XYZ file of C-alpha atoms in Angstrom:
322
model
C 45.928 -20.652 7.280
C 42.662 -19.395 8.703
C 41.407 -16.138 7.254
C 38.721 -14.323 9.204
C 36.303 -12.273 7.124
C 34.184 -9.481 8.555
C 30.867 -8.041 7.427
C 30.603 -4.602 5.942
C 28.035 -2.333 7.637
C 25.463 -3.171 4.932
C 26.066 -6.933 5.183
C 25.902 -6.771 8.983
C 22.527 -5.006 8.857
C 21.143 -7.581 6.405
C 22.449 -10.481 8.501
C 20.910 -9.076 11.687
C 17.564 -8.725 9.920
C 17.726 -12.381 8.827
C 18.749 -13.369 12.366
C 15.679 -11.638 13.799
C 13.452 -13.647 11.450
C 15.198 -16.860 12.519
C 14.697 -16.073 16.225
C 10.988 -15.459 15.609
C 10.698 -18.778 13.738
C 12.537 -20.597 16.545
C 10.153 -19.091 19.096
C 7.190 -20.469 17.175
C 8.757 -23.946 17.228
C 9.004 -23.885 21.029
C 5.310 -23.004 21.358
C 3.911 -25.020 18.415
C 5.846 -28.161 17.628
C 4.589 -29.329 14.229
C 5.972 -29.954 10.754
C 5.015 -26.513 9.469
C 6.885 -24.593 12.176
C 9.900 -26.939 11.906
C 10.009 -26.306 8.152
C 9.857 -22.570 8.792
C 12.845 -22.533 11.152
C 14.829 -24.769 8.762
C 14.191 -22.316 5.925
C 15.221 -19.406 8.167
C 18.487 -21.162 9.099
C 19.256 -21.729 5.415
C 18.636 -18.017 4.747
C 20.857 -17.074 7.675
C 23.676 -19.254 6.328
C 23.252 -17.812 2.819
C 23.443 -14.270 4.230
C 26.993 -15.048 5.370
C 28.014 -15.329 1.704
C 26.243 -12.397 0.050
C 22.916 -10.578 0.558
C 21.763 -11.809 -2.878
C 22.360 -15.513 -2.169
C 19.343 -17.707 -1.446
C 15.616 -17.412 -1.979
C 15.388 -14.762 0.778
C 18.231 -12.737 -0.690
C 17.861 -9.290 -2.186
C 16.852 -9.519 -5.820
C 17.850 -7.032 -8.490
C 15.144 -4.602 -9.555
C 13.649 -5.740 -12.837
C 14.938 -9.312 -12.432
C 13.165 -12.129 -14.258
C 11.110 -14.443 -12.010
C 13.091 -13.368 -8.948
C 16.407 -14.470 -10.486
C 19.066 -11.780 -10.336
C 20.838 -11.108 -13.639
C 23.670 -9.100 -12.084
C 25.585 -9.056 -8.833
C 24.755 -5.885 -6.911
C 27.376 -3.671 -5.326
C 27.133 -2.835 -1.628
C 25.827 0.639 -2.525
C 23.059 -0.902 -4.661
C 22.164 -3.341 -1.889
C 21.980 -0.458 0.575
C 19.713 1.417 -1.863
C 17.423 -1.627 -2.072
C 17.267 -1.932 1.728
C 16.389 1.765 2.039
C 13.694 1.452 -0.647
C 12.182 -1.573 1.131
C 12.192 0.251 4.477
C 10.595 3.323 2.887
C 7.832 1.202 1.340
C 7.043 -0.346 4.742
C 6.981 3.099 6.378
C 4.633 4.439 3.700
C 2.275 1.510 4.252
C 2.375 2.040 8.038
C 1.622 5.735 7.549
C -1.288 4.877 5.263
C -2.770 2.562 7.905
C -2.239 5.140 10.680
C -3.953 7.887 8.654
C -6.806 5.521 7.767
C -7.453 4.823 11.465
C -7.181 8.530 12.327
C -9.718 9.406 9.635
C -12.049 6.678 10.890
C -11.958 8.051 14.457
C -12.550 11.580 13.145
C -15.568 10.297 11.208
C -16.936 8.614 14.345
C -16.924 11.996 16.098
C -19.297 13.348 13.483
C -21.451 10.204 13.650
C -21.868 10.740 17.388
C -23.429 14.119 16.649
C -25.874 12.550 14.196
C -26.667 9.766 16.695
C -27.931 12.327 19.213
C -30.954 12.960 16.997
C -31.949 9.280 16.966
C -34.525 8.271 19.625
C -33.262 5.848 22.278
C -29.679 6.234 21.038
C -26.820 6.197 23.584
C -26.033 9.554 25.192
C -22.589 11.115 24.840
C -20.977 13.401 27.390
C -19.230 15.611 24.801
C -21.028 18.569 23.311
C -21.361 19.028 19.544
C -18.618 21.654 19.534
C -16.252 19.375 21.432
C -16.882 16.522 19.020
C -16.422 18.747 15.961
C -13.218 20.257 17.343
C -11.872 16.787 18.124
C -12.722 15.673 14.591
C -11.041 18.731 13.047
C -7.952 18.183 15.210
C -7.588 14.578 14.023
C -7.947 15.574 10.378
C -5.439 18.423 10.811
C -2.906 16.158 12.543
C -3.179 13.571 9.762
C -2.730 16.287 7.136
C 0.287 17.685 8.977
C 1.829 14.212 9.344
C 1.597 13.365 5.644
C 2.822 16.830 4.645
C 5.805 16.755 6.994
C 6.880 13.264 5.932
C 6.560 14.209 2.254
C 9.298 16.850 2.493
C 11.767 16.606 -0.441
C 14.842 14.426 0.036
C 17.694 13.073 -2.074
C 16.819 10.407 -4.600
C 17.998 6.931 -3.615
C 20.013 4.924 -6.130
C 21.809 5.287 -9.444
C 20.361 7.270 -12.323
C 21.246 6.847 -15.988
C 21.688 10.231 -17.701
C 21.286 10.689 -21.461
C 20.732 13.753 -23.599
C 20.182 15.132 -27.073
C 22.859 15.113 -29.771
C 24.457 18.245 -28.343
C 24.565 16.827 -24.822
C 27.957 16.605 -23.088
C 28.414 14.634 -19.872
C 31.291 12.508 -18.623
C 29.897 9.140 -17.569
C 26.388 7.763 -17.848
C 25.272 7.408 -14.207
C 24.819 9.779 -11.292
C 24.010 9.294 -7.604
C 21.202 10.978 -5.689
C 19.741 12.552 -8.852
C 22.324 15.355 -8.857
C 24.713 16.290 -11.679
C 26.078 19.080 -13.852
C 25.192 18.902 -17.555
C 26.386 20.809 -20.625
C 25.285 21.289 -24.210
C 27.465 22.257 -27.154
C 25.870 25.324 -28.724
C 27.858 24.996 -31.954
C 25.694 21.981 -32.897
C 22.467 23.171 -31.309
C 19.546 23.157 -33.728
C 16.682 22.493 -31.335
C 15.766 22.814 -27.649
C 18.454 21.070 -25.546
C 17.296 18.399 -23.096
C 18.613 15.872 -20.578
C 16.798 12.670 -19.606
C 17.004 10.792 -16.286
C 16.248 7.064 -16.260
C 15.731 5.508 -12.797
C 15.864 1.838 -11.804
C 12.405 2.064 -10.248
C 9.522 4.547 -10.721
C 10.119 7.825 -8.885
C 7.732 10.589 -7.857
C 9.673 13.831 -8.209
C 8.431 16.463 -5.752
C 11.103 19.166 -6.045
C 13.682 20.422 -8.515
C 16.854 22.399 -7.847
C 18.878 24.114 -10.560
C 22.183 25.961 -10.371
C 23.163 27.944 -13.455
C 26.842 27.691 -14.347
C 27.329 31.344 -15.232
C 29.046 32.146 -18.495
C 28.374 33.710 -21.850
C 25.358 31.439 -22.366
C 22.811 30.686 -19.625
C 19.524 28.824 -19.495
C 16.686 31.163 -18.478
C 13.669 28.862 -18.693
C 13.373 25.080 -18.280
C 10.490 22.604 -18.119
C 10.447 19.472 -15.964
C 8.644 16.689 -17.830
C 7.478 13.185 -16.913
C 7.155 10.228 -19.271
C 3.605 8.794 -19.140
C 3.447 5.105 -20.065
C -0.310 5.271 -20.729
C 0.439 7.772 -23.498
C 3.125 5.649 -25.100
C 5.959 7.295 -23.174
C 4.968 10.816 -24.215
C 6.516 13.531 -22.049
C 4.051 15.734 -20.160
C 4.955 19.089 -18.584
C 5.040 19.104 -14.788
C 6.748 22.339 -13.791
C 8.137 25.413 -15.569
C 11.312 26.876 -14.084
C 12.363 30.495 -14.650
C 15.993 31.364 -13.945
C 16.660 35.091 -13.327
C 19.391 36.788 -15.348
C 20.079 39.366 -12.664
C 20.338 39.347 -8.854
C 21.587 35.764 -8.888
C 24.556 34.747 -6.750
C 26.792 32.239 -8.475
C 26.846 28.812 -6.847
C 23.418 29.089 -5.170
C 20.719 26.505 -5.848
C 17.304 27.711 -7.006
C 14.542 25.510 -5.548
C 11.168 24.766 -7.133
C 8.506 22.630 -5.453
C 4.785 22.475 -4.756
C 3.903 20.746 -8.028
C 2.080 17.440 -8.317
C 3.328 14.540 -10.394
C 2.977 10.811 -10.922
C 5.507 8.027 -10.547
C 7.650 7.276 -13.583
C 11.009 5.717 -14.403
C 11.850 8.411 -16.959
C 11.992 12.187 -16.447
C 13.311 14.965 -18.641
C 14.438 18.583 -18.336
C 13.907 20.668 -21.463
C 15.601 24.072 -21.901
C 13.104 26.261 -23.781
C 14.813 29.641 -23.470
C 18.378 30.835 -23.003
C 20.366 34.061 -22.846
C 23.517 34.579 -24.892
C 26.016 37.422 -25.006
C 27.819 36.229 -28.157
C 27.520 33.895 -31.126
C 27.015 30.190 -30.347
C 29.980 28.870 -32.319
C 32.499 26.937 -30.219
C 30.795 27.539 -26.861
C 28.619 25.595 -24.436
C 25.826 26.103 -21.907
C 26.009 24.382 -18.494
C 23.473 23.771 -15.745
C 23.536 22.079 -12.347
C 20.474 19.870 -11.769
C 19.160 18.098 -8.681
C 15.941 16.061 -8.690
C 14.336 15.250 -5.328
C 11.636 12.837 -4.184
C 9.405 12.793 -1.065
C 10.957 11.367 2.081
C 7.738 9.340 2.349
C 5.071 9.552 -0.338
C 1.537 10.213 0.877
C -1.611 8.588 -0.483
C -3.229 11.271 -2.668
C -6.731 9.834 -2.193
C -6.292 9.892 1.585
C -5.192 13.540 1.490
C -8.204 14.377 -0.682
C -10.464 12.601 1.817
C -8.902 14.544 4.700
C -9.206 17.926 2.972
C -12.825 17.311 1.957
C -13.990 16.218 5.409
C -11.938 18.864 7.203
C -13.564 21.562 5.076
C -17.033 20.239 6.019
C -16.182 20.258 9.728
C -14.689 23.769 9.515
C -17.813 25.043 7.696
C -20.079 23.645 10.408
C -17.954 25.209 13.147
C -17.833 28.611 11.422
C -21.617 28.634 10.853
C -22.306 27.825 14.510
C -20.125 30.718 15.618
């Protein structure tokens, strides 16, 4: 009996991507017939055949994050494969954005060099006036700054996250999706500041934090978002302090906090440093909804610094001339 299997949407996407690579390799064979191109198309056909089995099969298959020498130690689920494909696509987009901003900054710098070239004897003459060149330079810097800022807007975290906490921590399960969960602490055993730790598969740059107090007799009023710094032996460093109002808060609403700067890390922590209680702690708990977010596309911090510095110089020159 013949059984016909069909691709899932994730498998179909991966297969089509491998097929595109095979078509490109076949096109090179038709234009350059040599052993190297023939070997390339043979390898692509093997990858295409392997993709029919599972996206992890073959040397071109998706490898598990943290695998040893490219050898996967665990079979990924379709959700994990989709996460890996999204991460790969995001990395390529971030690199393309970096190159685009680099070229934009170079053109903006050439505008200023044209102004300096006018003072050199026998230099080529330019039709644009100094103001036109400066305005064009400022426009390019502003557009690059706007592009990186817009693309860095907070979005859901991709992938699974392992959640652990202090001794008083209470959470059903050990993994969450999209960096969002509700956590609780037993106050009857609480001797120190309660905390919850998020461990990601790959380093994440958290750019925004949302909290949603689960209103009751005991509520968190002040939390600190911390990042684990490997250069300091995994020591947690404060990134953002979050104040949760006791009054004028509508139950169920998320409180958003952003605008802070951080570094990439696999481990993050939320520490509750202050809380409000209406009764004794015995036999009760404190709950909090948490949602960590990362940039849709991370910007190069050095590029943004370069843009801001040069844009400020151009704006100063324009303001002084006026």
